[in-house]
Short mmCIF file of C-alpha atoms in Angstrom, two decimals:
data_model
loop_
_atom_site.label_atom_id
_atom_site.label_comp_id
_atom_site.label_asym_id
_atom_site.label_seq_id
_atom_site.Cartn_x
_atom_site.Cartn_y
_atom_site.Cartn_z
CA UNK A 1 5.65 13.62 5.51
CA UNK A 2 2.99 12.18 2.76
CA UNK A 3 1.76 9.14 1.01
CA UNK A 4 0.43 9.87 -2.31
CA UNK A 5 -1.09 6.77 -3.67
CA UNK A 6 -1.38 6.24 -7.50
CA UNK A 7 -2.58 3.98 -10.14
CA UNK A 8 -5.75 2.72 -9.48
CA UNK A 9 -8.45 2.76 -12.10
CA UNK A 10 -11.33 0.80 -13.79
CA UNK A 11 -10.13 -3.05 -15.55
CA UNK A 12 -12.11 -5.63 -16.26
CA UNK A 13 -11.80 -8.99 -14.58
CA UNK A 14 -8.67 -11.37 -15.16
CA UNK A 15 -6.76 -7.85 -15.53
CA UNK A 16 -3.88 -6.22 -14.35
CA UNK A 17 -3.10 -2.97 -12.54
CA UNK A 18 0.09 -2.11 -10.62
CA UNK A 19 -0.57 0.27 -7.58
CA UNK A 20 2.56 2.71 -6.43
CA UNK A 21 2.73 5.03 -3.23
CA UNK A 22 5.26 7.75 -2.89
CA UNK A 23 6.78 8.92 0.12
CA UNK A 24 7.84 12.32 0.24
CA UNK A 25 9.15 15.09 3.23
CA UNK A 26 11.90 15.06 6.28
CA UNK A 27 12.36 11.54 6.09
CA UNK A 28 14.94 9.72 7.94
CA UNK A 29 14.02 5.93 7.84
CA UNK A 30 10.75 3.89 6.48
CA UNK A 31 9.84 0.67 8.16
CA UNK A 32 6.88 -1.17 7.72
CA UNK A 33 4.67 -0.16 4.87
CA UNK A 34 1.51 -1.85 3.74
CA UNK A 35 -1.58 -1.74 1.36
CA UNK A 36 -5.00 -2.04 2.68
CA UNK A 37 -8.26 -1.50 0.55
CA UNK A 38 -12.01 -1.00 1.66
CA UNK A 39 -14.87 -1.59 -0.25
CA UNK A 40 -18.27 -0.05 0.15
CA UNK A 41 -19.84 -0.93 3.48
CA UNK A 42 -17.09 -3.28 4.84
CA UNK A 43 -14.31 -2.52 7.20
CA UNK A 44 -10.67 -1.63 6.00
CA UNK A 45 -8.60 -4.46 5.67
CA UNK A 46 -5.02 -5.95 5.03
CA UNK A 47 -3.86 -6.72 1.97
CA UNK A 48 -0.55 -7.00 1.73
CA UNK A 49 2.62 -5.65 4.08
CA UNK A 50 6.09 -5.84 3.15
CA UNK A 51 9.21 -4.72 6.43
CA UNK A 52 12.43 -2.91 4.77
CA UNK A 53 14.13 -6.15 4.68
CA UNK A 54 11.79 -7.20 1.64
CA UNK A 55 9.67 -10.13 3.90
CA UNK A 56 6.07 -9.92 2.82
CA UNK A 57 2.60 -11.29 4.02
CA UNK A 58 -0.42 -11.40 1.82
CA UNK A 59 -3.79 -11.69 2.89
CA UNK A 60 -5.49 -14.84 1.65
CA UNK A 61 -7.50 -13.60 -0.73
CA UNK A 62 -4.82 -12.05 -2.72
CA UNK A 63 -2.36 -14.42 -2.63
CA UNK A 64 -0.68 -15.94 -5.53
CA UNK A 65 -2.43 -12.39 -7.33
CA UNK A 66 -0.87 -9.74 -6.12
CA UNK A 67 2.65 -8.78 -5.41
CA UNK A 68 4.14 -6.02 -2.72
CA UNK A 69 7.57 -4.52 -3.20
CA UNK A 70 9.28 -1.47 -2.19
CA UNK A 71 12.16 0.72 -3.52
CA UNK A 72 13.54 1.95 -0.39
CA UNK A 73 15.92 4.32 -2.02
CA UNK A 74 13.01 5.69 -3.44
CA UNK A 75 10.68 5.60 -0.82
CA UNK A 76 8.33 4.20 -3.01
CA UNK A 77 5.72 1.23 -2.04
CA UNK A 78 4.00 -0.62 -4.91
CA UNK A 79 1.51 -3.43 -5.54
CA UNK A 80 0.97 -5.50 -8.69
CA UNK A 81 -2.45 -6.91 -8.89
CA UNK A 82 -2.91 -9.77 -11.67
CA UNK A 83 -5.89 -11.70 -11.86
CA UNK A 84 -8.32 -9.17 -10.70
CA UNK A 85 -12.04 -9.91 -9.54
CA UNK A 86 -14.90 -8.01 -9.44
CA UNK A 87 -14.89 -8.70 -5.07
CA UNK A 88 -11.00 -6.51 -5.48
CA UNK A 89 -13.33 -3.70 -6.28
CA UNK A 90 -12.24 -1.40 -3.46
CA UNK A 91 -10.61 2.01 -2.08
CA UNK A 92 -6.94 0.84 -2.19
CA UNK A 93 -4.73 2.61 1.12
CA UNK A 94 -1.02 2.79 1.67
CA UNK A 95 0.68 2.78 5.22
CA UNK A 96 3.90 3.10 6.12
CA UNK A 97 5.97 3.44 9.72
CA UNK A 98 7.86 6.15 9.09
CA UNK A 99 10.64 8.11 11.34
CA UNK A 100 10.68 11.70 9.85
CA UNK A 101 13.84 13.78 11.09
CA UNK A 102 11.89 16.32 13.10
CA UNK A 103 10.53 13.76 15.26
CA UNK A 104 11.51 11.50 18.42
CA UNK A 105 10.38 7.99 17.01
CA UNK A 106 8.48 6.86 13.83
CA UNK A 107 5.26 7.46 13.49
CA UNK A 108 2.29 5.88 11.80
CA UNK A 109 0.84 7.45 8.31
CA UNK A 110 -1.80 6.91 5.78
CA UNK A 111 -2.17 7.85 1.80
CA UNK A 112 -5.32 9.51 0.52
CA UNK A 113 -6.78 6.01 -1.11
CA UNK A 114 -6.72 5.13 -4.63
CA UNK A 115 -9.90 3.92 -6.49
CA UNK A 116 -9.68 0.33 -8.31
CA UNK A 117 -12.81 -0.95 -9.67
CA UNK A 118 -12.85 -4.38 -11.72
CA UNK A 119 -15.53 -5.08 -13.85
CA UNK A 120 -17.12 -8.30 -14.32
#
């Protein structure tokens, strides 16, 4: 099983980017899946997190910005980021709960990162 996150890039302040992470291999069943970002000497944090259901929780710095979904017939997390400030300047990471086929019980995974940088 992988995450390959995508979309990330360099946008100027009051911008938009949408964020998408892919879930590929054996996979039986997703669960949770979140985005979480870390900028340069700070500690990884929550952004957003979204159950299969579709309930979501936002951290409060990003809400009323950014937006989490999921296609869960694609196994496919995204995040739409409007309003974009400079302090969103981070390594952007996806997480999921994931039970692949070949194993007992789900298990936790991460996506490489994905750079955004907004420029003020």
């Amino acid at each position: 099983v992988q995450l390959q996150a995508s979309g990330g890039g360099l946008v100027q302040a009051g911008g938009s980017l949408r964020l998408s992470c892919a879930a590929t291999g054996n996979i039986r069943r997703i669960n949770d899946m979140a985005w979480y970002r870390q900028a340069p000497g700070k500690q990884r944090e929550l952004v957003a997190a979204i159950d299969r259901g579709g309930s979501a929780n936002y951290a409060d710095s990003v809400k009323g910005r950014f937006t989490v979904s999921r296609d869960n017939a694609e196994n496919t997390l995204y995040l739409q980021m409007n309003s974009l400030k400079a302090e969103d300047t981070a390594m952007y990471y996806c997480n999921a709960d994931i039970w692949a086929w070949n194993r007992p019980s789900s298990y936790n995974y991460w996506g490489q990162g994905t750079l955004v940088t907004v420029s003020s």
